[in-house]
Amino acid sequence: MPKKKLMDADLPPVTQSLSQVMHASPFSILGIHPGQSGSGLTIRAWHPDAECIEVVQESTGKSLGRMNRLANGLFELSFPQRKKVFYYLLNITLKDGTEELRFDPYQFGEYTLCQQDIDPLHLYRHLGALKVEHAITRQRSVSGVLFKVYAPSCPFRQRDR
């Protein structure tokens, strides 16, 4: 799915829908994606409890810069010269002064159904919270949780995809 360009007029509705956990496609806004001008890369993160956020390159531990606060906990940092997607960490300074260094889960992309999920028996066996590993290199991976929900009565709208 192509990432949405985020304009200043979009900020209040976007941050409100994120804070209410009602955004139809947070992966279209958050994480790493092509820059708005079509060149370079942009990273966006939503952390309303953050005072500031610094992007750290995972492979080197090097700081790549401090993110700009756009509105209500939405942060952004652009890399106009970068073309290749890379793994990164967010060094988040909370309003109480404590720091947390963590992976941004939105950088790993949106989960889509695989061929096995089309089989109802397989899908039912794998509903709920599942432990997953995302390989960054052959030696390093990130552990996380994937939630699979089956909601056949939920109205599907094409614009939500």
JSON list of N, CA, C and O in Angstrom, two decimals, residues 104-151:
[
{"chain": "A", "resi": 104, "resn": "ASP", "atom": "N", "xyz": [10.82, 0.75, 16.43]},
{"chain": "A", "resi": 104, "resn": "ASP", "atom": "CA", "xyz": [9.53, 1.26, 16.01]},
{"chain": "A", "resi": 104, "resn": "ASP", "atom": "C", "xyz": [8.80, 0.11, 15.31]},
{"chain": "A", "resi": 104, "resn": "ASP", "atom": "O", "xyz": [9.23, -0.33, 14.25]},
{"chain": "A", "resi": 105, "resn": "PRO", "atom": "N", "xyz": [7.71, -0.41, 15.89]},
{"chain": "A", "resi": 105, "resn": "PRO", "atom": "CA", "xyz": [7.05, -1.56, 15.26]},
{"chain": "A", "resi": 105, "resn": "PRO", "atom": "C", "xyz": [6.50, -1.27, 13.88]},
{"chain": "A", "resi": 105, "resn": "PRO", "atom": "O", "xyz": [6.33, -2.18, 13.08]},
{"chain": "A", "resi": 106, "resn": "TYR", "atom": "N", "xyz": [6.26, 0.00, 13.56]},
{"chain": "A", "resi": 106, "resn": "TYR", "atom": "CA", "xyz": [5.70, 0.34, 12.25]},
{"chain": "A", "resi": 106, "resn": "TYR", "atom": "C", "xyz": [6.73, 0.23, 11.12]},
{"chain": "A", "resi": 106, "resn": "TYR", "atom": "O", "xyz": [6.36, 0.22, 9.96]},
{"chain": "A", "resi": 107, "resn": "GLN", "atom": "N", "xyz": [8.00, 0.12, 11.44]},
{"chain": "A", "resi": 107, "resn": "GLN", "atom": "CA", "xyz": [9.00, -0.02, 10.39]},
{"chain": "A", "resi": 107, "resn": "GLN", "atom": "C", "xyz": [8.98, -1.41, 9.75]},
{"chain": "A", "resi": 107, "resn": "GLN", "atom": "O", "xyz": [9.51, -1.61, 8.67]},
{"chain": "A", "resi": 108, "resn": "PHE", "atom": "N", "xyz": [8.34, -2.38, 10.40]},
{"chain": "A", "resi": 108, "resn": "PHE", "atom": "CA", "xyz": [8.33, -3.74, 9.89]},
{"chain": "A", "resi": 108, "resn": "PHE", "atom": "C", "xyz": [7.21, -3.99, 8.90]},
{"chain": "A", "resi": 108, "resn": "PHE", "atom": "O", "xyz": [7.10, -5.07, 8.33]},
{"chain": "A", "resi": 109, "resn": "GLY", "atom": "N", "xyz": [6.34, -3.05, 8.70]},
{"chain": "A", "resi": 109, "resn": "GLY", "atom": "CA", "xyz": [5.29, -3.18, 7.69]},
{"chain": "A", "resi": 109, "resn": "GLY", "atom": "C", "xyz": [4.03, -3.83, 8.20]},
{"chain": "A", "resi": 109, "resn": "GLY", "atom": "O", "xyz": [3.98, -4.41, 9.28]},
{"chain": "A", "resi": 110, "resn": "GLU", "atom": "N", "xyz": [3.03, -3.71, 7.38]},
{"chain": "A", "resi": 110, "resn": "GLU", "atom": "CA", "xyz": [1.71, -4.20, 7.71]},
{"chain": "A", "resi": 110, "resn": "GLU", "atom": "C", "xyz": [1.61, -5.68, 7.37]},
{"chain": "A", "resi": 110, "resn": "GLU", "atom": "O", "xyz": [2.07, -6.12, 6.33]},
{"chain": "A", "resi": 111, "resn": "TYR", "atom": "N", "xyz": [1.01, -6.46, 8.25]},
{"chain": "A", "resi": 111, "resn": "TYR", "atom": "CA", "xyz": [0.83, -7.89, 8.01]},
{"chain": "A", "resi": 111, "resn": "TYR", "atom": "C", "xyz": [-0.33, -8.08, 7.04]},
{"chain": "A", "resi": 111, "resn": "TYR", "atom": "O", "xyz": [-1.39, -7.48, 7.20]},
{"chain": "A", "resi": 112, "resn": "THR", "atom": "N", "xyz": [-0.12, -8.88, 6.05]},
{"chain": "A", "resi": 112, "resn": "THR", "atom": "CA", "xyz": [-1.20, -9.22, 5.12]},
{"chain": "A", "resi": 112, "resn": "THR", "atom": "C", "xyz": [-1.42, -10.72, 5.17]},
{"chain": "A", "resi": 112, "resn": "THR", "atom": "O", "xyz": [-0.55, -11.48, 5.57]},
{"chain": "A", "resi": 113, "resn": "LEU", "atom": "N", "xyz": [-2.58, -11.14, 4.76]},
{"chain": "A", "resi": 113, "resn": "LEU", "atom": "CA", "xyz": [-2.90, -12.57, 4.78]},
{"chain": "A", "resi": 113, "resn": "LEU", "atom": "C", "xyz": [-1.95, -13.35, 3.88]},
{"chain": "A", "resi": 113, "resn": "LEU", "atom": "O", "xyz": [-1.60, -12.90, 2.79]},
{"chain": "A", "resi": 114, "resn": "CYS", "atom": "N", "xyz": [-1.57, -14.52, 4.34]},
{"chain": "A", "resi": 114, "resn": "CYS", "atom": "CA", "xyz": [-0.79, -15.43, 3.51]},
{"chain": "A", "resi": 114, "resn": "CYS", "atom": "C", "xyz": [-1.73, -16.51, 2.98]},
{"chain": "A", "resi": 114, "resn": "CYS", "atom": "O", "xyz": [-2.89, -16.60, 3.39]},
{"chain": "A", "resi": 115, "resn": "GLN", "atom": "N", "xyz": [-1.25, -17.32, 2.08]},
{"chain": "A", "resi": 115, "resn": "GLN", "atom": "CA", "xyz": [-2.08, -18.36, 1.46]},
{"chain": "A", "resi": 115, "resn": "GLN", "atom": "C", "xyz": [-2.68, -19.29, 2.51]},
{"chain": "A", "resi": 115, "resn": "GLN", "atom": "O", "xyz": [-3.84, -19.67, 2.42]},
{"chain": "A", "resi": 116, "resn": "GLN", "atom": "N", "xyz": [-1.92, -19.62, 3.55]},
{"chain": "A", "resi": 116, "resn": "GLN", "atom": "CA", "xyz": [-2.42, -20.52, 4.60]},
{"chain": "A", "resi": 116, "resn": "GLN", "atom": "C", "xyz": [-3.61, -19.91, 5.34]},
{"chain": "A", "resi": 116, "resn": "GLN", "atom": "O", "xyz": [-4.49, -20.63, 5.81]},
{"chain": "A", "resi": 117, "resn": "ASP", "atom": "N", "xyz": [-3.64, -18.58, 5.48]},
{"chain": "A", "resi": 117, "resn": "ASP", "atom": "CA", "xyz": [-4.72, -17.93, 6.22]},
{"chain": "A", "resi": 117, "resn": "ASP", "atom": "C", "xyz": [-6.07, -18.06, 5.51]},
{"chain": "A", "resi": 117, "resn": "ASP", "atom": "O", "xyz": [-7.11, -17.84, 6.12]},
{"chain": "A", "resi": 118, "resn": "ILE", "atom": "N", "xyz": [-6.06, -18.38, 4.23]},
{"chain": "A", "resi": 118, "resn": "ILE", "atom": "CA", "xyz": [-7.31, -18.53, 3.49]},
{"chain": "A", "resi": 118, "resn": "ILE", "atom": "C", "xyz": [-8.03, -19.81, 3.92]},
{"chain": "A", "resi": 118, "resn": "ILE", "atom": "O", "xyz": [-9.25, -19.88, 3.89]},
{"chain": "A", "resi": 119, "resn": "ASP", "atom": "N", "xyz": [-7.28, -20.80, 4.39]},
{"chain": "A", "resi": 119, "resn": "ASP", "atom": "CA", "xyz": [-7.87, -22.02, 4.90]},
{"chain": "A", "resi": 119, "resn": "ASP", "atom": "C", "xyz": [-8.48, -21.72, 6.27]},
{"chain": "A", "resi": 119, "resn": "ASP", "atom": "O", "xyz": [-7.76, -21.36, 7.20]},
{"chain": "A", "resi": 120, "resn": "PRO", "atom": "N", "xyz": [-9.82, -21.83, 6.45]},
{"chain": "A", "resi": 120, "resn": "PRO", "atom": "CA", "xyz": [-10.45, -21.46, 7.72]},
{"chain": "A", "resi": 120, "resn": "PRO", "atom": "C", "xyz": [-9.89, -22.21, 8.92]},
{"chain": "A", "resi": 120, "resn": "PRO", "atom": "O", "xyz": [-9.72, -21.63, 9.99]},
{"chain": "A", "resi": 121, "resn": "LEU", "atom": "N", "xyz": [-9.56, -23.49, 8.77]},
{"chain": "A", "resi": 121, "resn": "LEU", "atom": "CA", "xyz": [-9.03, -24.26, 9.89]},
{"chain": "A", "resi": 121, "resn": "LEU", "atom": "C", "xyz": [-7.69, -23.69, 10.35]},
{"chain": "A", "resi": 121, "resn": "LEU", "atom": "O", "xyz": [-7.44, -23.52, 11.54]},
{"chain": "A", "resi": 122, "resn": "HIS", "atom": "N", "xyz": [-6.83, -23.39, 9.39]},
{"chain": "A", "resi": 122, "resn": "HIS", "atom": "CA", "xyz": [-5.53, -22.79, 9.73]},
{"chain": "A", "resi": 122, "resn": "HIS", "atom": "C", "xyz": [-5.72, -21.43, 10.40]},
{"chain": "A", "resi": 122, "resn": "HIS", "atom": "O", "xyz": [-5.08, -21.12, 11.39]},
{"chain": "A", "resi": 123, "resn": "LEU", "atom": "N", "xyz": [-6.62, -20.63, 9.85]},
{"chain": "A", "resi": 123, "resn": "LEU", "atom": "CA", "xyz": [-6.86, -19.31, 10.41]},
{"chain": "A", "resi": 123, "resn": "LEU", "atom": "C", "xyz": [-7.35, -19.41, 11.86]},
{"chain": "A", "resi": 123, "resn": "LEU", "atom": "O", "xyz": [-6.85, -18.72, 12.74]},
{"chain": "A", "resi": 124, "resn": "TYR", "atom": "N", "xyz": [-8.33, -20.27, 12.13]},
{"chain": "A", "resi": 124, "resn": "TYR", "atom": "CA", "xyz": [-8.86, -20.42, 13.48]},
{"chain": "A", "resi": 124, "resn": "TYR", "atom": "C", "xyz": [-7.80, -20.89, 14.47]},
{"chain": "A", "resi": 124, "resn": "TYR", "atom": "O", "xyz": [-7.80, -20.50, 15.63]},
{"chain": "A", "resi": 125, "resn": "ARG", "atom": "N", "xyz": [-6.89, -21.73, 14.03]},
{"chain": "A", "resi": 125, "resn": "ARG", "atom": "CA", "xyz": [-5.82, -22.22, 14.92]},
{"chain": "A", "resi": 125, "resn": "ARG", "atom": "C", "xyz": [-4.84, -21.12, 15.29]},
{"chain": "A", "resi": 125, "resn": "ARG", "atom": "O", "xyz": [-4.12, -21.25, 16.27]},
{"chain": "A", "resi": 126, "resn": "HIS", "atom": "N", "xyz": [-4.77, -20.08, 14.47]},
{"chain": "A", "resi": 126, "resn": "HIS", "atom": "CA", "xyz": [-3.76, -19.05, 14.66]},
{"chain": "A", "resi": 126, "resn": "HIS", "atom": "C", "xyz": [-4.34, -17.68, 14.97]},
{"chain": "A", "resi": 126, "resn": "HIS", "atom": "O", "xyz": [-3.72, -16.66, 14.72]},
{"chain": "A", "resi": 127, "resn": "LEU", "atom": "N", "xyz": [-5.54, -17.64, 15.52]},
{"chain": "A", "resi": 127, "resn": "LEU", "atom": "CA", "xyz": [-6.14, -16.36, 15.92]},
{"chain": "A", "resi": 127, "resn": "LEU", "atom": "C", "xyz": [-5.56, -15.91, 17.25]},
{"chain": "A", "resi": 127, "resn": "LEU", "atom": "O", "xyz": [-5.07, -16.70, 18.03]},
{"chain": "A", "resi": 128, "resn": "GLY", "atom": "N", "xyz": [-5.66, -14.62, 17.49]},
{"chain": "A", "resi": 128, "resn": "GLY", "atom": "CA", "xyz": [-5.21, -14.07, 18.77]},
{"chain": "A", "resi": 128, "resn": "GLY", "atom": "C", "xyz": [-3.77, -13.59, 18.72]},
{"chain": "A", "resi": 128, "resn": "GLY", "atom": "O", "xyz": [-3.25, -13.25, 17.66]},
{"chain": "A", "resi": 129, "resn": "ALA", "atom": "N", "xyz": [-3.14, -13.56, 19.87]},
{"chain": "A", "resi": 129, "resn": "ALA", "atom": "CA", "xyz": [-1.77, -13.06, 19.98]},
{"chain": "A", "resi": 129, "resn": "ALA", "atom": "C", "xyz": [-0.78, -14.18, 19.70]},
{"chain": "A", "resi": 129, "resn": "ALA", "atom": "O", "xyz": [-0.85, -15.25, 20.29]},
{"chain": "A", "resi": 130, "resn": "LEU", "atom": "N", "xyz": [0.14, -13.92, 18.79]},
{"chain": "A", "resi": 130, "resn": "LEU", "atom": "CA", "xyz": [1.17, -14.89, 18.42]},
{"chain": "A", "resi": 130, "resn": "LEU", "atom": "C", "xyz": [2.54, -14.28, 18.60]},
{"chain": "A", "resi": 130, "resn": "LEU", "atom": "O", "xyz": [2.77, -13.14, 18.19]},
{"chain": "A", "resi": 131, "resn": "LYS", "atom": "N", "xyz": [3.46, -15.01, 19.20]},
{"chain": "A", "resi": 131, "resn": "LYS", "atom": "CA", "xyz": [4.84, -14.54, 19.28]},
{"chain": "A", "resi": 131, "resn": "LYS", "atom": "C", "xyz": [5.47, -14.66, 17.90]},
{"chain": "A", "resi": 131, "resn": "LYS", "atom": "O", "xyz": [5.30, -15.67, 17.22]},
{"chain": "A", "resi": 132, "resn": "VAL", "atom": "N", "xyz": [6.17, -13.62, 17.48]},
{"chain": "A", "resi": 132, "resn": "VAL", "atom": "CA", "xyz": [6.82, -13.63, 16.17]},
{"chain": "A", "resi": 132, "resn": "VAL", "atom": "C", "xyz": [8.25, -13.12, 16.31]},
{"chain": "A", "resi": 132, "resn": "VAL", "atom": "O", "xyz": [8.60, -12.44, 17.26]},
{"chain": "A", "resi": 133, "resn": "GLU", "atom": "N", "xyz": [9.07, -13.47, 15.33]},
{"chain": "A", "resi": 133, "resn": "GLU", "atom": "CA", "xyz": [10.44, -12.98, 15.23]},
{"chain": "A", "resi": 133, "resn": "GLU", "atom": "C", "xyz": [10.60, -12.33, 13.86]},
{"chain": "A", "resi": 133, "resn": "GLU", "atom": "O", "xyz": [10.15, -12.88, 12.85]},
{"chain": "A", "resi": 134, "resn": "HIS", "atom": "N", "xyz": [11.20, -11.16, 13.83]},
{"chain": "A", "resi": 134, "resn": "HIS", "atom": "CA", "xyz": [11.47, -10.48, 12.57]},
{"chain": "A", "resi": 134, "resn": "HIS", "atom": "C", "xyz": [12.99, -10.42, 12.42]},
{"chain": "A", "resi": 134, "resn": "HIS", "atom": "O", "xyz": [13.67, -9.79, 13.23]},
{"chain": "A", "resi": 135, "resn": "ALA", "atom": "N", "xyz": [13.52, -11.09, 11.39]},
{"chain": "A", "resi": 135, "resn": "ALA", "atom": "CA", "xyz": [14.97, -11.13, 11.19]},
{"chain": "A", "resi": 135, "resn": "ALA", "atom": "C", "xyz": [15.47, -9.80, 10.62]},
{"chain": "A", "resi": 135, "resn": "ALA", "atom": "O", "xyz": [14.96, -9.33, 9.61]},
{"chain": "A", "resi": 136, "resn": "ILE", "atom": "N", "xyz": [16.44, -9.23, 11.29]},
{"chain": "A", "resi": 136, "resn": "ILE", "atom": "CA", "xyz": [17.08, -8.01, 10.80]},
{"chain": "A", "resi": 136, "resn": "ILE", "atom": "C", "xyz": [18.34, -8.41, 10.03]},
{"chain": "A", "resi": 136, "resn": "ILE", "atom": "O", "xyz": [18.60, -7.91, 8.94]},
{"chain": "A", "resi": 137, "resn": "THR", "atom": "N", "xyz": [19.11, -9.30, 10.61]},
{"chain": "A", "resi": 137, "resn": "THR", "atom": "CA", "xyz": [20.26, -9.89, 9.94]},
{"chain": "A", "resi": 137, "resn": "THR", "atom": "C", "xyz": [20.22, -11.38, 10.27]},
{"chain": "A", "resi": 137, "resn": "THR", "atom": "O", "xyz": [19.35, -11.83, 11.00]},
{"chain": "A", "resi": 138, "resn": "ARG", "atom": "N", "xyz": [21.19, -12.13, 9.77]},
{"chain": "A", "resi": 138, "resn": "ARG", "atom": "CA", "xyz": [21.23, -13.56, 10.09]},
{"chain": "A", "resi": 138, "resn": "ARG", "atom": "C", "xyz": [21.47, -13.79, 11.58]},
{"chain": "A", "resi": 138, "resn": "ARG", "atom": "O", "xyz": [21.05, -14.78, 12.14]},
{"chain": "A", "resi": 139, "resn": "GLN", "atom": "N", "xyz": [22.15, -12.84, 12.22]},
{"chain": "A", "resi": 139, "resn": "GLN", "atom": "CA", "xyz": [22.48, -13.01, 13.63]},
{"chain": "A", "resi": 139, "resn": "GLN", "atom": "C", "xyz": [21.53, -12.28, 14.57]},
{"chain": "A", "resi": 139, "resn": "GLN", "atom": "O", "xyz": [21.54, -12.51, 15.77]},
{"chain": "A", "resi": 140, "resn": "ARG", "atom": "N", "xyz": [20.71, -11.39, 14.06]},
{"chain": "A", "resi": 140, "resn": "ARG", "atom": "CA", "xyz": [19.90, -10.53, 14.94]},
{"chain": "A", "resi": 140, "resn": "ARG", "atom": "C", "xyz": [18.45, -10.52, 14.49]},
{"chain": "A", "resi": 140, "resn": "ARG", "atom": "O", "xyz": [18.15, -10.42, 13.31]},
{"chain": "A", "resi": 141, "resn": "SER", "atom": "N", "xyz": [17.55, -10.63, 15.48]},
{"chain": "A", "resi": 141, "resn": "SER", "atom": "CA", "xyz": [16.12, -10.54, 15.18]},
{"chain": "A", "resi": 141, "resn": "SER", "atom": "C", "xyz": [15.43, -9.78, 16.30]},
{"chain": "A", "resi": 141, "resn": "SER", "atom": "O", "xyz": [15.99, -9.56, 17.37]},
{"chain": "A", "resi": 142, "resn": "VAL", "atom": "N", "xyz": [14.21, -9.37, 16.03]},
{"chain": "A", "resi": 142, "resn": "VAL", "atom": "CA", "xyz": [13.40, -8.64, 17.00]},
{"chain": "A", "resi": 142, "resn": "VAL", "atom": "C", "xyz": [12.19, -9.49, 17.31]},
{"chain": "A", "resi": 142, "resn": "VAL", "atom": "O", "xyz": [11.52, -9.99, 16.41]},
{"chain": "A", "resi": 143, "resn": "SER", "atom": "N", "xyz": [11.91, -9.68, 18.60]},
{"chain": "A", "resi": 143, "resn": "SER", "atom": "CA", "xyz": [10.74, -10.43, 19.03]},
{"chain": "A", "resi": 143, "resn": "SER", "atom": "C", "xyz": [9.56, -9.48, 19.17]},
{"chain": "A", "resi": 143, "resn": "SER", "atom": "O", "xyz": [9.73, -8.31, 19.51]},
{"chain": "A", "resi": 144, "resn": "GLY", "atom": "N", "xyz": [8.38, -10.00, 18.91]},
{"chain": "A", "resi": 144, "resn": "GLY", "atom": "CA", "xyz": [7.19, -9.17, 19.06]},
{"chain": "A", "resi": 144, "resn": "GLY", "atom": "C", "xyz": [5.95, -10.03, 19.13]},
{"chain": "A", "resi": 144, "resn": "GLY", "atom": "O", "xyz": [6.02, -11.26, 19.27]},
{"chain": "A", "resi": 145, "resn": "VAL", "atom": "N", "xyz": [4.81, -9.38, 19.05]},
{"chain": "A", "resi": 145, "resn": "VAL", "atom": "CA", "xyz": [3.54, -10.05, 19.10]},
{"chain": "A", "resi": 145, "resn": "VAL", "atom": "C", "xyz": [2.71, -9.61, 17.90]},
{"chain": "A", "resi": 145, "resn": "VAL", "atom": "O", "xyz": [2.64, -8.43, 17.58]},
{"chain": "A", "resi": 146, "resn": "LEU", "atom": "N", "xyz": [2.11, -10.59, 17.22]},
{"chain": "A", "resi": 146, "resn": "LEU", "atom": "CA", "xyz": [1.22, -10.34, 16.09]},
{"chain": "A", "resi": 146, "resn": "LEU", "atom": "C", "xyz": [-0.18, -10.73, 16.52]},
{"chain": "A", "resi": 146, "resn": "LEU", "atom": "O", "xyz": [-0.37, -11.80, 17.10]},
{"chain": "A", "resi": 147, "resn": "PHE", "atom": "N", "xyz": [-1.14, -9.86, 16.29]},
{"chain": "A", "resi": 147, "resn": "PHE", "atom": "CA", "xyz": [-2.53, -10.15, 16.65]},
{"chain": "A", "resi": 147, "resn": "PHE", "atom": "C", "xyz": [-3.31, -10.45, 15.37]},
{"chain": "A", "resi": 147, "resn": "PHE", "atom": "O", "xyz": [-3.32, -9.64, 14.45]},
{"chain": "A", "resi": 148, "resn": "LYS", "atom": "N", "xyz": [-3.93, -11.61, 15.32]},
{"chain": "A", "resi": 148, "resn": "LYS", "atom": "CA", "xyz": [-4.80, -11.97, 14.20]},
{"chain": "A", "resi": 148, "resn": "LYS", "atom": "C", "xyz": [-6.23, -12.03, 14.71]},
{"chain": "A", "resi": 148, "resn": "LYS", "atom": "O", "xyz": [-6.51, -12.67, 15.72]},
{"chain": "A", "resi": 149, "resn": "VAL", "atom": "N", "xyz": [-7.09, -11.34, 14.01]},
{"chain": "A", "resi": 149, "resn": "VAL", "atom": "CA", "xyz": [-8.50, -11.27, 14.39]},
{"chain": "A", "resi": 149, "resn": "VAL", "atom": "C", "xyz": [-9.34, -11.64, 13.18]},
{"chain": "A", "resi": 149, "resn": "VAL", "atom": "O", "xyz": [-9.09, -11.18, 12.07]},
{"chain": "A", "resi": 150, "resn": "TYR", "atom": "N", "xyz": [-10.33, -12.46, 13.40]},
{"chain": "A", "resi": 150, "resn": "TYR", "atom": "CA", "xyz": [-11.27, -12.83, 12.34]},
{"chain": "A", "resi": 150, "resn": "TYR", "atom": "C", "xyz": [-12.58, -12.10, 12.64]},
{"chain": "A", "resi": 150, "resn": "TYR", "atom": "O", "xyz": [-13.19, -12.30, 13.68]},
{"chain": "A", "resi": 151, "resn": "ALA", "atom": "N", "xyz": [-12.98, -11.21, 11.74]},
{"chain": "A", "resi": 151, "resn": "ALA", "atom": "CA", "xyz": [-14.19, -10.40, 11.96]},
{"chain": "A", "resi": 151, "resn": "ALA", "atom": "C", "xyz": [-15.01, -10.35, 10.68]},
{"chain": "A", "resi": 151, "resn": "ALA", "atom": "O", "xyz": [-15.04, -9.34, 9.98]}
]
